[in-house]
């Protein structure tokens, strides 16, 4: 009888605490959206921030975040997918492979601020790229690569063995098998993994403060010459992203409406990350249907 | 006859080339990863160690000195306040998050396996997707005012920092614990129930002891995340360079002081190098966490 009471008490404690987490999440999301969504309008999303007066927007920051994400993916996709393919298809179990695994594990556990500092030292100062979108993209690539390698390896390992054996039976080379048989099958999970990683890149700030910089020059959205300093697509200009902007407004915002701007920008950031997560699932499913015969 | 045999040679050559492009290309990607890791260690260590070798700050002063006054006369480079700040927030965050995570993981795998997973899994994934600056913003606009009205004072401090951190590491810890619990063989549970044990007895006496190393792995990984987190903590902790004596007192962590000061110091100065030494401490702690995880995983396998 006593054991049963204990069981009941323990069960209800577990249930209560588990539901507490759900309530916590709903509370957090609700808070961010309720506080922030009223701020979001076309003007807020497109206009430049105001330093001292109220009424500024987050236009350049939003653009910088998206552009930085594109640059980072251009760097990480070939390197990350390549590394993952090596781990899944070429690496033989042994000392070297377990060493590479350790390297990936260590790289993914480095705090993002350490990666930002490394970027400051090597990319910004030694390579002389300065505070720029390109430096930021490189730092984010370091931040993102280990995750990418891991998801790619898992995606390739999940491909049924028969597919590879069929390719070998046809006398194809290993690289041909990888690119024309395994890659299409692994592509849905590769894309899902890449989009989920993008969500993380999008919200990252600590690694960017010292690489992409904490300011944005006034942008001229009619100037598409990539070498001009006011051009939005110039990869060598400093760029403050949305996440860095939220941090800056919160910790040193002096404008009269800095709280509201932080709330609005947080809501935009969270909505975009949610959109990434949902679209990752959706696109993964669509690509899977296209690549395979299943309906 | 001759015509039929001819195409064989080019085909073989093509194979040969394809084989090597693949091998070389993927190897370059992996070598790049290794180079990056070693150069991070090398650059951070060479900068961080020059505080001691070039500038003559003693290691003892750096680790156990209580005063941080890099601009004063004489300058003092005691990083103990930041080291204790980092460790206290990390430990407290783990202390708050671990039981919650364990309950969530048990709820998903033991109590209502089907439904629980459907409710909690997306919740956990969403929590892990929220960027850290947003957590900082929430901390600043909810937790800090709440603490201020409950206990008085400024509201910023260790307590606010570790509350924010504990929510941030919740998803990491929970998902690792849930994975470990669901990987457990079914027979273990069933034989315990067959002996007449209640569900709690099964969880407490059979399941938890069996997966304990994996549960601890989750906690260690959560602590590693908490230790390295910079911006969310910086926003709510208050950033005072003192060894904290109470939970409500304003304090600093290694990451928060690096975030705030790195941009304002000139490269190569002693102040700047001391900040790099703190980054080196973060780096060393990362290795400690990785080693701990490896040791726990080894125990898990046996």
Short mmCIF file of N, CA, C and O in Angstrom, two decimals, chain A residues 3 6-7 10-11 14-15 17-18 20-22 25 28 31-32 78-79 82-83 85-86 90 99-100 102-103 105-107 109-111 113-114 117-118 120-122 125 142 145 149 171 173-176 203 205-206 209-210 243 247 250 259 262-263 266 269-270 273-274 281, chain B residues 15 18-19 21-23 25-27 29-30 32-34 36-40 43 47 100 103-104 106-107 111 119-120 123 125-127 129 131 133-134 137-138 140-142 167 198-201 228 230-231 234-235 255 258-259 262 267 276 279 282-283 286-287 290 293-294:
data_model
loop_
_atom_site.label_atom_id
_atom_site.label_comp_id
_atom_site.label_asym_id
_atom_site.label_seq_id
_atom_site.Cartn_x
_atom_site.Cartn_y
_atom_site.Cartn_z
N UNK A 3 4.00 1.54 -0.97
CA UNK A 3 4.71 1.67 -2.24
C UNK A 3 3.82 2.33 -3.28
O UNK A 3 4.27 3.12 -4.10
N UNK A 6 3.61 6.09 -2.64
CA UNK A 6 4.85 6.73 -3.10
C UNK A 6 4.82 6.86 -4.62
O UNK A 6 5.17 7.89 -5.19
N UNK A 7 4.40 5.77 -5.26
CA UNK A 7 4.33 5.77 -6.72
C UNK A 7 3.45 6.90 -7.23
O UNK A 7 3.80 7.63 -8.15
N UNK A 10 5.12 10.33 -6.61
CA UNK A 10 6.24 10.56 -7.52
C UNK A 10 5.72 10.85 -8.93
O UNK A 10 6.18 11.78 -9.60
N UNK A 11 4.73 10.05 -9.35
CA UNK A 11 4.20 10.26 -10.69
C UNK A 11 3.62 11.66 -10.83
O UNK A 11 3.87 12.35 -11.84
N UNK A 14 6.33 14.24 -11.20
CA UNK A 14 6.95 14.23 -12.53
C UNK A 14 6.02 14.90 -13.54
O UNK A 14 6.44 15.74 -14.35
N UNK A 15 4.72 14.55 -13.46
CA UNK A 15 3.77 15.13 -14.42
C UNK A 15 3.70 16.64 -14.26
O UNK A 15 3.76 17.40 -15.24
N UNK A 17 5.95 18.72 -13.03
CA UNK A 17 7.16 19.41 -13.50
C UNK A 17 7.26 19.39 -15.03
O UNK A 17 7.70 20.36 -15.65
N UNK A 18 6.84 18.26 -15.63
CA UNK A 18 6.89 18.19 -17.09
C UNK A 18 5.93 19.21 -17.71
O UNK A 18 6.26 19.90 -18.67
N UNK A 20 5.01 21.86 -16.31
CA UNK A 20 5.57 23.18 -16.03
C UNK A 20 6.46 23.64 -17.19
O UNK A 20 6.44 24.82 -17.56
N UNK A 21 7.21 22.70 -17.78
CA UNK A 21 8.08 23.07 -18.90
C UNK A 21 7.24 23.55 -20.08
O UNK A 21 7.55 24.55 -20.73
N UNK A 22 6.13 22.83 -20.34
CA UNK A 22 5.26 23.24 -21.45
C UNK A 22 4.70 24.63 -21.18
O UNK A 22 4.69 25.50 -22.06
N UNK A 25 7.30 27.24 -21.73
CA UNK A 25 7.51 27.54 -23.15
C UNK A 25 6.40 28.42 -23.69
O UNK A 25 6.65 29.43 -24.35
N UNK A 28 6.86 31.87 -22.41
CA UNK A 28 7.96 32.58 -23.06
C UNK A 28 7.54 33.06 -24.45
O UNK A 28 7.69 34.24 -24.79
N UNK A 31 4.90 35.69 -24.23
CA UNK A 31 5.45 36.98 -23.80
C UNK A 31 6.14 37.69 -24.95
O UNK A 31 5.89 38.87 -25.22
N UNK A 32 7.01 36.94 -25.67
CA UNK A 32 7.76 37.57 -26.76
C UNK A 32 6.79 38.09 -27.83
O UNK A 32 6.91 39.23 -28.30
N UNK A 78 29.72 23.38 -48.90
CA UNK A 78 30.72 22.50 -49.50
C UNK A 78 31.66 21.86 -48.48
O UNK A 78 31.95 20.66 -48.58
N UNK A 79 32.10 22.63 -47.48
CA UNK A 79 33.04 22.07 -46.50
C UNK A 79 32.35 21.06 -45.57
O UNK A 79 32.88 19.99 -45.32
N UNK A 82 31.22 17.91 -47.43
CA UNK A 82 32.41 17.14 -47.78
C UNK A 82 32.96 16.39 -46.58
O UNK A 82 33.25 15.20 -46.66
N UNK A 83 33.08 17.11 -45.45
CA UNK A 83 33.60 16.47 -44.23
C UNK A 83 32.70 15.33 -43.78
O UNK A 83 33.17 14.26 -43.39
N UNK A 85 30.71 13.53 -45.68
CA UNK A 85 30.84 12.41 -46.62
C UNK A 85 32.10 11.62 -46.31
O UNK A 85 32.10 10.39 -46.31
N UNK A 86 33.18 12.34 -45.98
CA UNK A 86 34.41 11.63 -45.61
C UNK A 86 34.16 10.71 -44.42
O UNK A 86 34.52 9.54 -44.42
N UNK A 90 34.46 7.38 -46.38
CA UNK A 90 35.88 7.07 -46.56
C UNK A 90 36.57 6.65 -45.27
O UNK A 90 37.48 5.85 -45.30
N UNK A 99 40.23 10.20 -33.81
CA UNK A 99 40.82 11.51 -33.56
C UNK A 99 39.99 12.60 -34.24
O UNK A 99 39.71 13.65 -33.63
N UNK A 100 39.56 12.35 -35.49
CA UNK A 100 38.74 13.34 -36.19
C UNK A 100 37.43 13.57 -35.44
O UNK A 100 36.95 14.68 -35.30
N UNK A 102 37.00 13.30 -32.29
CA UNK A 102 37.31 14.12 -31.12
C UNK A 102 37.41 15.59 -31.52
O UNK A 102 36.89 16.47 -30.84
N UNK A 103 38.07 15.85 -32.67
CA UNK A 103 38.21 17.23 -33.14
C UNK A 103 36.84 17.85 -33.37
O UNK A 103 36.56 18.98 -32.94
N UNK A 105 34.04 16.98 -32.01
CA UNK A 105 33.37 17.15 -30.73
C UNK A 105 33.90 18.40 -30.01
O UNK A 105 33.12 19.20 -29.49
N UNK A 106 35.22 18.55 -30.01
CA UNK A 106 35.81 19.71 -29.33
C UNK A 106 35.37 21.00 -30.01
O UNK A 106 34.97 21.96 -29.36
N UNK A 107 35.44 21.01 -31.34
CA UNK A 107 35.05 22.21 -32.09
C UNK A 107 33.62 22.61 -31.78
O UNK A 107 33.30 23.78 -31.63
N UNK A 109 32.06 22.05 -29.09
CA UNK A 109 31.83 22.50 -27.71
C UNK A 109 32.52 23.82 -27.39
O UNK A 109 32.31 24.34 -26.30
N UNK A 110 33.34 24.35 -28.28
CA UNK A 110 33.94 25.65 -28.02
C UNK A 110 32.84 26.69 -27.82
O UNK A 110 31.91 26.76 -28.61
N UNK A 111 32.96 27.52 -26.78
CA UNK A 111 31.97 28.59 -26.61
C UNK A 111 32.02 29.53 -27.81
O UNK A 111 33.09 29.77 -28.36
N UNK A 113 31.80 32.61 -27.99
CA UNK A 113 32.60 33.82 -27.79
C UNK A 113 34.08 33.56 -28.07
O UNK A 113 34.79 34.42 -28.61
N UNK A 114 34.55 32.35 -27.78
CA UNK A 114 35.94 32.01 -28.07
C UNK A 114 36.17 32.00 -29.58
O UNK A 114 37.18 32.49 -30.09
N UNK A 117 36.42 35.51 -30.69
CA UNK A 117 37.73 36.09 -30.38
C UNK A 117 38.80 35.59 -31.35
O UNK A 117 39.65 36.36 -31.82
N UNK A 118 38.73 34.30 -31.67
CA UNK A 118 39.66 33.74 -32.64
C UNK A 118 39.49 34.46 -33.99
O UNK A 118 40.47 34.81 -34.66
N UNK A 120 38.42 37.46 -34.40
CA UNK A 120 38.97 38.81 -34.24
C UNK A 120 40.48 38.80 -34.46
O UNK A 120 41.04 39.65 -35.15
N UNK A 121 41.13 37.81 -33.88
CA UNK A 121 42.59 37.76 -33.95
C UNK A 121 43.07 37.39 -35.35
O UNK A 121 43.92 38.08 -35.92
N UNK A 122 42.51 36.32 -35.90
CA UNK A 122 43.05 35.79 -37.15
C UNK A 122 42.41 36.44 -38.37
O UNK A 122 43.10 36.95 -39.26
N UNK A 125 42.12 40.79 -37.81
CA UNK A 125 43.40 41.49 -37.73
C UNK A 125 44.48 40.93 -38.65
O UNK A 125 45.06 41.65 -39.45
N UNK A 142 32.91 28.48 -38.85
CA UNK A 142 33.60 27.65 -37.85
C UNK A 142 32.61 27.15 -36.81
O UNK A 142 32.62 25.99 -36.41
N UNK A 145 30.28 24.47 -38.73
CA UNK A 145 30.80 23.29 -39.43
C UNK A 145 30.65 21.97 -38.68
O UNK A 145 30.19 21.00 -39.27
N UNK A 149 28.86 18.70 -40.26
CA UNK A 149 29.55 17.45 -40.52
C UNK A 149 28.79 16.30 -39.90
O UNK A 149 28.56 15.26 -40.50
N UNK A 171 29.58 -1.31 -61.36
CA UNK A 171 30.95 -0.95 -61.68
C UNK A 171 31.24 0.53 -61.63
O UNK A 171 32.15 1.00 -62.28
N UNK A 173 32.44 4.15 -59.95
CA UNK A 173 33.47 4.54 -59.00
C UNK A 173 32.80 5.01 -57.71
O UNK A 173 31.62 5.36 -57.70
N UNK A 174 33.56 5.02 -56.63
CA UNK A 174 32.97 5.36 -55.34
C UNK A 174 32.39 6.77 -55.34
O UNK A 174 31.31 7.02 -54.81
N UNK A 175 33.14 7.70 -55.94
CA UNK A 175 32.69 9.09 -55.95
C UNK A 175 31.42 9.24 -56.77
O UNK A 175 30.52 10.00 -56.42
N UNK A 176 31.33 8.46 -57.86
CA UNK A 176 30.12 8.49 -58.69
C UNK A 176 28.94 7.95 -57.88
O UNK A 176 27.84 8.49 -57.94
N UNK A 203 20.34 33.26 -34.99
CA UNK A 203 20.22 33.83 -33.66
C UNK A 203 21.55 34.06 -32.97
O UNK A 203 21.59 34.59 -31.87
N UNK A 205 24.96 35.59 -31.75
CA UNK A 205 25.42 36.97 -31.65
C UNK A 205 26.84 37.07 -31.11
O UNK A 205 27.63 37.87 -31.60
N UNK A 206 27.19 36.25 -30.12
CA UNK A 206 28.48 36.43 -29.44
C UNK A 206 29.65 36.30 -30.41
O UNK A 206 30.63 37.03 -30.31
N UNK A 209 29.96 39.69 -32.61
CA UNK A 209 30.29 41.01 -32.09
C UNK A 209 31.69 41.43 -32.45
O UNK A 209 31.96 42.59 -32.74
N UNK A 210 32.63 40.44 -32.46
CA UNK A 210 34.02 40.77 -32.71
C UNK A 210 34.45 40.52 -34.15
O UNK A 210 35.60 40.69 -34.49
N UNK A 243 20.44 39.88 -34.13
CA UNK A 243 20.70 39.39 -32.77
C UNK A 243 21.65 40.33 -32.03
O UNK A 243 21.43 40.65 -30.85
N UNK A 247 20.99 42.73 -28.56
CA UNK A 247 21.89 42.82 -27.41
C UNK A 247 22.29 44.27 -27.15
O UNK A 247 22.26 44.74 -26.02
N UNK A 250 19.48 46.42 -25.77
CA UNK A 250 19.16 46.08 -24.38
C UNK A 250 20.22 46.55 -23.41
O UNK A 250 19.91 46.97 -22.31
N UNK A 259 13.19 49.79 -25.26
CA UNK A 259 12.52 48.57 -24.79
C UNK A 259 11.59 48.01 -25.87
O UNK A 259 11.54 46.81 -26.11
N UNK A 262 13.60 46.52 -28.70
CA UNK A 262 14.12 45.20 -28.33
C UNK A 262 13.00 44.16 -28.41
O UNK A 262 13.20 43.06 -28.92
N UNK A 263 11.81 44.52 -27.94
CA UNK A 263 10.68 43.58 -27.97
C UNK A 263 10.31 43.23 -29.40
O UNK A 263 10.14 42.05 -29.74
N UNK A 266 13.06 41.14 -31.02
CA UNK A 266 13.05 39.77 -30.50
C UNK A 266 11.94 38.96 -31.14
O UNK A 266 12.13 37.79 -31.51
N UNK A 269 12.92 38.01 -34.61
CA UNK A 269 13.93 36.95 -34.59
C UNK A 269 13.30 35.60 -34.28
O UNK A 269 13.56 34.60 -34.97
N UNK A 270 12.44 35.57 -33.25
CA UNK A 270 11.83 34.29 -32.87
C UNK A 270 10.91 33.79 -33.98
O UNK A 270 10.92 32.59 -34.32
N UNK A 273 13.08 32.27 -36.65
CA UNK A 273 13.63 30.96 -36.27
C UNK A 273 12.54 29.89 -36.33
O UNK A 273 12.76 28.78 -36.82
N UNK A 274 11.32 30.25 -35.87
CA UNK A 274 10.20 29.30 -35.97
C UNK A 274 9.93 28.96 -37.43
O UNK A 274 9.72 27.79 -37.77
N UNK A 281 11.09 21.07 -41.89
CA UNK A 281 10.28 19.86 -41.98
C UNK A 281 9.56 19.76 -43.31
O UNK A 281 9.55 18.74 -43.99
N UNK B 15 37.31 6.75 -64.19
CA UNK B 15 37.09 6.20 -62.85
C UNK B 15 38.16 6.65 -61.89
O UNK B 15 37.91 7.06 -60.79
N UNK B 18 37.84 10.24 -60.99
CA UNK B 18 36.68 10.45 -60.10
C UNK B 18 37.00 9.99 -58.69
O UNK B 18 36.72 10.67 -57.71
N UNK B 19 37.63 8.83 -58.64
CA UNK B 19 37.98 8.26 -57.34
C UNK B 19 38.84 9.24 -56.55
O UNK B 19 38.58 9.51 -55.38
N UNK B 21 39.36 12.61 -57.09
CA UNK B 21 38.75 13.91 -56.74
C UNK B 21 37.94 13.75 -55.47
O UNK B 21 38.01 14.57 -54.56
N UNK B 22 37.15 12.69 -55.40
CA UNK B 22 36.31 12.48 -54.23
C UNK B 22 37.13 12.37 -52.98
O UNK B 22 36.91 13.05 -51.98
N UNK B 23 38.13 11.51 -53.05
CA UNK B 23 38.96 11.26 -51.88
C UNK B 23 39.68 12.53 -51.43
O UNK B 23 39.67 12.88 -50.25
N UNK B 25 39.01 15.73 -52.23
CA UNK B 25 38.10 16.80 -51.82
C UNK B 25 37.60 16.60 -50.39
O UNK B 25 37.68 17.50 -49.55
N UNK B 26 37.10 15.39 -50.10
CA UNK B 26 36.56 15.19 -48.75
C UNK B 26 37.67 15.22 -47.70
O UNK B 26 37.45 15.71 -46.60
N UNK B 27 38.87 14.74 -48.08
CA UNK B 27 39.96 14.79 -47.10
C UNK B 27 40.32 16.23 -46.78
O UNK B 27 40.59 16.57 -45.63
N UNK B 29 38.38 18.76 -46.69
CA UNK B 29 37.37 19.29 -45.76
C UNK B 29 37.71 18.88 -44.33
O UNK B 29 37.63 19.69 -43.40
N UNK B 30 38.10 17.61 -44.15
CA UNK B 30 38.38 17.14 -42.80
C UNK B 30 39.67 17.77 -42.27
O UNK B 30 39.72 18.19 -41.11
N UNK B 32 40.80 20.60 -43.01
CA UNK B 32 40.46 21.98 -42.65
C UNK B 32 39.94 22.06 -41.22
O UNK B 32 40.34 22.92 -40.44
N UNK B 33 39.04 21.12 -40.87
CA UNK B 33 38.49 21.10 -39.50
C UNK B 33 39.60 20.97 -38.47
O UNK B 33 39.63 21.68 -37.46
N UNK B 34 40.53 20.05 -38.76
CA UNK B 34 41.61 19.80 -37.80
C UNK B 34 42.48 21.05 -37.66
O UNK B 34 42.83 21.48 -36.56
N UNK B 36 41.63 24.14 -38.21
CA UNK B 36 40.89 25.19 -37.50
C UNK B 36 40.95 24.95 -36.00
O UNK B 36 41.26 25.86 -35.22
N UNK B 37 40.73 23.69 -35.59
CA UNK B 37 40.73 23.44 -34.15
C UNK B 37 42.09 23.76 -33.53
O UNK B 37 42.18 24.44 -32.52
N UNK B 38 43.16 23.29 -34.20
CA UNK B 38 44.47 23.53 -33.62
C UNK B 38 44.84 25.00 -33.66
O UNK B 38 45.48 25.50 -32.74
N UNK B 39 44.41 25.72 -34.71
CA UNK B 39 44.78 27.13 -34.72
C UNK B 39 44.00 27.90 -33.67
O UNK B 39 44.54 28.84 -33.09
N UNK B 40 42.77 27.51 -33.39
CA UNK B 40 42.05 28.18 -32.30
C UNK B 40 42.82 27.99 -30.99
O UNK B 40 43.10 28.95 -30.27
N UNK B 43 46.24 30.03 -31.16
CA UNK B 43 46.17 31.48 -31.07
C UNK B 43 45.67 31.94 -29.70
O UNK B 43 46.22 32.87 -29.11
N UNK B 47 48.11 34.01 -27.01
CA UNK B 47 47.72 35.31 -26.48
C UNK B 47 47.50 35.25 -24.97
O UNK B 47 47.93 36.13 -24.23
N UNK B 100 14.33 19.20 -13.38
CA UNK B 100 13.25 19.49 -14.32
C UNK B 100 13.41 18.64 -15.59
O UNK B 100 12.44 18.05 -16.08
N UNK B 103 12.55 15.00 -14.99
CA UNK B 103 11.10 14.79 -14.96
C UNK B 103 10.53 14.82 -16.37
O UNK B 103 9.70 13.98 -16.73
N UNK B 104 10.98 15.79 -17.17
CA UNK B 104 10.45 15.88 -18.53
C UNK B 104 10.80 14.63 -19.32
O UNK B 104 9.95 14.07 -20.03
N UNK B 106 11.49 11.61 -18.13
CA UNK B 106 10.71 10.47 -17.61
C UNK B 106 9.28 10.54 -18.10
O UNK B 106 8.67 9.54 -18.45
N UNK B 107 8.74 11.76 -18.11
CA UNK B 107 7.37 11.95 -18.58
C UNK B 107 7.23 11.47 -20.02
O UNK B 107 6.27 10.79 -20.37
N UNK B 111 6.12 7.65 -18.44
CA UNK B 111 4.77 7.82 -17.89
C UNK B 111 3.71 7.85 -18.97
O UNK B 111 2.76 7.06 -18.94
N UNK B 119 3.59 16.04 -26.93
CA UNK B 119 3.45 17.39 -26.36
C UNK B 119 4.83 17.99 -26.10
O UNK B 119 5.09 19.13 -26.46
N UNK B 120 5.71 17.20 -25.48
CA UNK B 120 6.96 17.78 -24.98
C UNK B 120 8.04 17.94 -26.04
O UNK B 120 8.77 18.91 -26.03
N UNK B 123 7.88 21.15 -27.82
CA UNK B 123 8.16 22.22 -26.86
C UNK B 123 9.66 22.34 -26.62
O UNK B 123 10.21 23.44 -26.63
N UNK B 125 12.07 21.32 -28.60
CA UNK B 125 12.76 21.79 -29.80
C UNK B 125 12.61 23.31 -29.96
O UNK B 125 13.55 24.00 -30.35
N UNK B 126 11.41 23.80 -29.65
CA UNK B 126 11.20 25.25 -29.76
C UNK B 126 12.06 26.00 -28.75
O UNK B 126 12.67 27.01 -29.07
N UNK B 127 12.10 25.48 -27.53
CA UNK B 127 12.93 26.13 -26.50
C UNK B 127 14.38 26.22 -26.95
O UNK B 127 15.04 27.23 -26.74
N UNK B 129 15.42 26.40 -29.90
CA UNK B 129 15.59 27.27 -31.06
C UNK B 129 15.61 28.75 -30.72
O UNK B 129 16.06 29.56 -31.52
N UNK B 131 16.92 32.10 -29.68
CA UNK B 131 18.29 32.60 -29.60
C UNK B 131 18.62 33.14 -28.21
O UNK B 131 17.74 33.60 -27.48
N UNK B 133 20.15 35.83 -27.19
CA UNK B 133 19.88 37.23 -26.87
C UNK B 133 18.42 37.43 -26.48
O UNK B 133 18.09 38.30 -25.68
N UNK B 134 17.53 36.59 -27.06
CA UNK B 134 16.12 36.71 -26.70
C UNK B 134 15.91 36.25 -25.26
O UNK B 134 15.14 36.87 -24.51
N UNK B 137 16.89 39.11 -23.21
CA UNK B 137 15.84 40.14 -23.22
C UNK B 137 14.71 39.77 -22.26
O UNK B 137 14.23 40.60 -21.49
N UNK B 138 14.31 38.48 -22.30
CA UNK B 138 13.25 38.03 -21.39
C UNK B 138 13.72 38.15 -19.95
O UNK B 138 12.98 38.62 -19.07
N UNK B 140 15.83 40.19 -18.76
CA UNK B 140 15.91 41.59 -18.39
C UNK B 140 14.52 42.19 -18.16
O UNK B 140 14.34 43.04 -17.30
N UNK B 141 13.52 41.71 -18.91
CA UNK B 141 12.22 42.35 -18.76
C UNK B 141 11.24 41.55 -17.91
O UNK B 141 10.17 42.07 -17.58
N UNK B 142 11.56 40.30 -17.54
CA UNK B 142 10.66 39.55 -16.65
C UNK B 142 11.35 39.18 -15.34
O UNK B 142 10.89 39.54 -14.25
N UNK B 167 17.00 27.90 -17.93
CA UNK B 167 16.02 27.70 -19.00
C UNK B 167 16.74 27.41 -20.32
O UNK B 167 16.29 26.60 -21.12
N UNK B 198 6.34 -1.20 -8.36
CA UNK B 198 5.52 -0.13 -8.92
C UNK B 198 6.36 0.63 -9.94
O UNK B 198 7.56 0.40 -10.07
N UNK B 199 5.68 1.57 -10.64
CA UNK B 199 6.40 2.31 -11.67
C UNK B 199 7.54 3.13 -11.06
O UNK B 199 8.65 3.16 -11.57
N UNK B 200 7.26 3.78 -9.93
CA UNK B 200 8.29 4.60 -9.30
C UNK B 200 9.46 3.75 -8.83
O UNK B 200 10.62 4.11 -9.00
N UNK B 201 9.15 2.58 -8.25
CA UNK B 201 10.24 1.69 -7.84
C UNK B 201 11.08 1.27 -9.03
O UNK B 201 12.31 1.22 -8.94
N UNK B 228 29.91 28.59 -21.27
CA UNK B 228 30.37 29.39 -22.39
C UNK B 228 29.40 30.45 -22.84
O UNK B 228 29.73 31.27 -23.70
N UNK B 230 27.48 33.75 -23.28
CA UNK B 230 28.00 35.08 -23.00
C UNK B 230 26.93 36.14 -22.86
O UNK B 230 26.79 36.77 -21.81
N UNK B 231 26.16 36.35 -23.90
CA UNK B 231 25.36 37.58 -23.95
C UNK B 231 24.17 37.56 -23.01
O UNK B 231 23.89 38.56 -22.34
N UNK B 234 25.43 38.21 -19.61
CA UNK B 234 25.94 39.57 -19.47
C UNK B 234 24.80 40.57 -19.25
O UNK B 234 24.95 41.52 -18.49
N UNK B 235 23.66 40.32 -19.89
CA UNK B 235 22.55 41.27 -19.80
C UNK B 235 21.91 41.30 -18.42
O UNK B 235 21.37 42.32 -18.01
N UNK B 255 32.78 35.16 -19.34
CA UNK B 255 32.27 35.55 -20.66
C UNK B 255 31.75 36.98 -20.64
O UNK B 255 31.96 37.73 -21.59
N UNK B 258 34.63 39.49 -20.77
CA UNK B 258 35.26 39.52 -22.10
C UNK B 258 34.38 40.30 -23.07
O UNK B 258 34.84 41.17 -23.81
N UNK B 259 33.08 40.01 -23.04
CA UNK B 259 32.14 40.68 -23.94
C UNK B 259 32.22 42.19 -23.78
O UNK B 259 32.26 42.94 -24.75
N UNK B 262 36.52 43.60 -24.18
CA UNK B 262 37.43 43.31 -25.29
C UNK B 262 37.47 44.43 -26.32
O UNK B 262 38.53 44.78 -26.83
N UNK B 267 44.84 46.01 -28.53
CA UNK B 267 45.51 44.73 -28.71
C UNK B 267 46.95 44.83 -28.20
O UNK B 267 47.65 45.80 -28.50
N UNK B 276 42.45 37.81 -22.77
CA UNK B 276 42.72 36.57 -23.53
C UNK B 276 43.02 35.42 -22.59
O UNK B 276 42.67 34.27 -22.89
N UNK B 279 39.82 33.98 -21.82
CA UNK B 279 39.36 33.13 -22.93
C UNK B 279 40.06 31.78 -22.87
O UNK B 279 39.46 30.74 -23.15
N UNK B 282 38.33 29.64 -20.45
CA UNK B 282 37.13 29.06 -21.09
C UNK B 282 37.50 27.86 -21.95
O UNK B 282 36.83 26.83 -21.94
N UNK B 283 38.60 28.01 -22.69
CA UNK B 283 39.05 26.94 -23.59
C UNK B 283 39.42 25.70 -22.79
O UNK B 283 39.03 24.58 -23.14
N UNK B 286 36.43 23.96 -21.59
CA UNK B 286 35.81 23.18 -22.67
C UNK B 286 36.43 21.79 -22.74
O UNK B 286 35.73 20.78 -22.84
N UNK B 287 37.78 21.76 -22.68
CA UNK B 287 38.44 20.45 -22.74
C UNK B 287 38.08 19.60 -21.54
O UNK B 287 37.87 18.40 -21.66
N UNK B 290 34.73 18.13 -22.24
CA UNK B 290 34.80 17.07 -23.25
C UNK B 290 35.38 15.79 -22.64
O UNK B 290 34.85 14.69 -22.88
N UNK B 293 32.75 14.12 -20.50
CA UNK B 293 31.75 13.43 -21.31
C UNK B 293 32.30 12.12 -21.83
O UNK B 293 31.63 11.08 -21.79
N UNK B 294 33.57 12.14 -22.28
CA UNK B 294 34.18 10.91 -22.80
C UNK B 294 34.26 9.83 -21.72
O UNK B 294 33.98 8.66 -21.96
#
